[in-house]
Coordinates of N, CA and C in Angstrom, one line a residue:
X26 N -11.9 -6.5 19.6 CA -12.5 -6.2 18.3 C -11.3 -6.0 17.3
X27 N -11.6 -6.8 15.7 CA -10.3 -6.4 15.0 C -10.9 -5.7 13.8
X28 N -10.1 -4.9 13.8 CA -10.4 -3.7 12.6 C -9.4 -4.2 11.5
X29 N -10.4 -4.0 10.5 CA -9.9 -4.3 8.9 C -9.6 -3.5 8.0
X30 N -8.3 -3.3 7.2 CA -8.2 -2.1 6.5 C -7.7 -2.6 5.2
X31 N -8.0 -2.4 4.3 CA -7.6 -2.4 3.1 C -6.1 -2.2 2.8
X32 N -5.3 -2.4 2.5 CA -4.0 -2.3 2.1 C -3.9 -0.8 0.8
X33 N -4.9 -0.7 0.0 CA -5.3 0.1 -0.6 C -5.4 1.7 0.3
X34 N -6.1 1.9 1.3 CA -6.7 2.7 2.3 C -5.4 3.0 2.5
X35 N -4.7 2.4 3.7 CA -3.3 2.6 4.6 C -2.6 3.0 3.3
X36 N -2.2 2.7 2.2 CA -1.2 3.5 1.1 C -1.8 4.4 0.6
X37 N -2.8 5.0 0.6 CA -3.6 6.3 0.8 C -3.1 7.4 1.6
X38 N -3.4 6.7 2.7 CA -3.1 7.3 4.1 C -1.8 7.8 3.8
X39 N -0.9 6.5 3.3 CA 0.5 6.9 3.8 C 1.3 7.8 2.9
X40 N 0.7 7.8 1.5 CA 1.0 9.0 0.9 C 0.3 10.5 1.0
X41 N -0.4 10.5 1.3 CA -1.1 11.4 1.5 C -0.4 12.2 3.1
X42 N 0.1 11.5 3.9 CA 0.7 11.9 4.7 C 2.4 12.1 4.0
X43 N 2.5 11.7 3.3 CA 4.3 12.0 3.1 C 4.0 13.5 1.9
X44 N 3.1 13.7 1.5 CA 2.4 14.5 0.4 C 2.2 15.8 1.1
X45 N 1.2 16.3 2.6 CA 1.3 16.7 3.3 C 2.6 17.3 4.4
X46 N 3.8 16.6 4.3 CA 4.8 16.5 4.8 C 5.6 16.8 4.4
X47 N 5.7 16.7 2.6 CA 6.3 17.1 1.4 C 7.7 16.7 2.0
X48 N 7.5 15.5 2.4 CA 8.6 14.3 1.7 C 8.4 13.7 0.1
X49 N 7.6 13.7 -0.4 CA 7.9 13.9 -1.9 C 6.5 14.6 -2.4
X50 N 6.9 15.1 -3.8 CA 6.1 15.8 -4.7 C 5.3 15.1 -5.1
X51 N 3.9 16.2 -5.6 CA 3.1 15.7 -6.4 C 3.1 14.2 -7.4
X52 N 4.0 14.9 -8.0 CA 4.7 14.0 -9.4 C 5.2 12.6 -8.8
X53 N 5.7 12.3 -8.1 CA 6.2 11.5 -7.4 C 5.0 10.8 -6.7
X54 N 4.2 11.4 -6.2 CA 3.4 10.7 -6.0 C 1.9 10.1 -7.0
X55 N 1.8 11.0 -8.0 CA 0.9 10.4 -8.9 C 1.8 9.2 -9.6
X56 N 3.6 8.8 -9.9 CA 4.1 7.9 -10.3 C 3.7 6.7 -9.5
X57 N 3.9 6.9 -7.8 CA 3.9 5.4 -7.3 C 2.4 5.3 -7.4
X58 N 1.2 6.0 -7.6 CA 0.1 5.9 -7.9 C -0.1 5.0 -8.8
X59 N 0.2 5.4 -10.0 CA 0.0 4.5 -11.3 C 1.1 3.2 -11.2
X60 N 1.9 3.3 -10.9 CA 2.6 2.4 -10.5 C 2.3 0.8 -9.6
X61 N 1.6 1.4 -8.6 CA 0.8 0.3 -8.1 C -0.8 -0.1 -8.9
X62 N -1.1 1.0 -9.7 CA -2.5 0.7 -10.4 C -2.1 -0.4 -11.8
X63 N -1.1 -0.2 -12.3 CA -0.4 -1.1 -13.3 C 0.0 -2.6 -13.5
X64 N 0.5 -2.1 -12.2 CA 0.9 -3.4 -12.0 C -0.1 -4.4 -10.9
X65 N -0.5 -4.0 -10.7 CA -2.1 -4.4 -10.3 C -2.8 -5.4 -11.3
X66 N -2.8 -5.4 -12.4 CA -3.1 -6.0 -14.0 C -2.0 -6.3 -14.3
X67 N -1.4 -6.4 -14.2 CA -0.2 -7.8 -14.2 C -0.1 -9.1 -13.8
X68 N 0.7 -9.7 -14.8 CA 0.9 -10.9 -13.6 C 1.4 -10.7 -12.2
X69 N 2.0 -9.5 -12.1 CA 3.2 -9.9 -10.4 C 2.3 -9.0 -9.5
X70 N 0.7 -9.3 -9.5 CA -0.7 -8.5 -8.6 C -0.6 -10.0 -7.5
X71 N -0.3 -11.1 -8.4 CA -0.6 -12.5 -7.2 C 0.7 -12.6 -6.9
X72 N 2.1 -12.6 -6.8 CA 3.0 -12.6 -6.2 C 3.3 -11.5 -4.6
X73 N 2.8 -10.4 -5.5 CA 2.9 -9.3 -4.5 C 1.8 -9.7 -3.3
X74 N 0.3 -9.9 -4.2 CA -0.2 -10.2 -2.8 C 0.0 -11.7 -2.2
X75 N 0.5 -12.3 -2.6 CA 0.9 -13.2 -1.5 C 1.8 -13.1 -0.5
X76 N 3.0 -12.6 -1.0 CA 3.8 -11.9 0.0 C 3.2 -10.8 1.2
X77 N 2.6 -9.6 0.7 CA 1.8 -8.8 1.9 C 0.6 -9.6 2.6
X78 N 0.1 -10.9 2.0 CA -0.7 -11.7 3.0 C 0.3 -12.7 4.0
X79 N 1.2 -13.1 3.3 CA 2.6 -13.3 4.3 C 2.7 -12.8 5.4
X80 N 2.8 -11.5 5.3 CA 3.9 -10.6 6.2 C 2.7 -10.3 7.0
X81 N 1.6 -10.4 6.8 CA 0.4 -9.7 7.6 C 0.1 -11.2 8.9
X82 N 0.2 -12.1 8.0 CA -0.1 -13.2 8.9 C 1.2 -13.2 9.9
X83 N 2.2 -13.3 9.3 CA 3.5 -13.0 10.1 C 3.2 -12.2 11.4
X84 N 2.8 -11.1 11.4 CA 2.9 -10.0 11.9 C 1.7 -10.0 13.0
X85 N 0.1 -10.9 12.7 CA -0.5 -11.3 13.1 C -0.4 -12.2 14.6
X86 N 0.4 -13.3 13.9 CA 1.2 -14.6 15.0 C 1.8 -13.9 16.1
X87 N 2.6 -13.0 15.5 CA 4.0 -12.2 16.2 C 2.7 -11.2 17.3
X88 N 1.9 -10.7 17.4 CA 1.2 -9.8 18.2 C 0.2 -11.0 18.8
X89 N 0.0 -12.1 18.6 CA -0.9 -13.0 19.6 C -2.1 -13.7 19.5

């Protein structure tokens, strides 16, 4: 069975755990927040995701 996760979701996760952990502040985390929401509406939203569909396929091959 393969489970599907949004790339959105897991950087949720992963702040929310480093937030929890207070490896960084609030503030710090509402930046990379908007940060990724910004540039999302950019042009570099299809570069970026090409690359993390890259790496995912990459990483896919590499596990079987």
């Amino acid at each position: 069975m393969a489970l599907t996760v949004s790339a959105a979701v897991l950087f949720t996760i992963l702040t929310l755990v480093l937030l929890r952990a207070r490896y960084v502040g609030p503030g710090a985390a509402i930046v990379v927040f908007l940060c990724g929401f910004f540039a999302a509406g950019t042009g570099a939203y299809r570069p970026i995701h090409n690359l993390c569909e890259t790496v995912a396929s990459a990483l896919a091959n590499l596990a079987g």
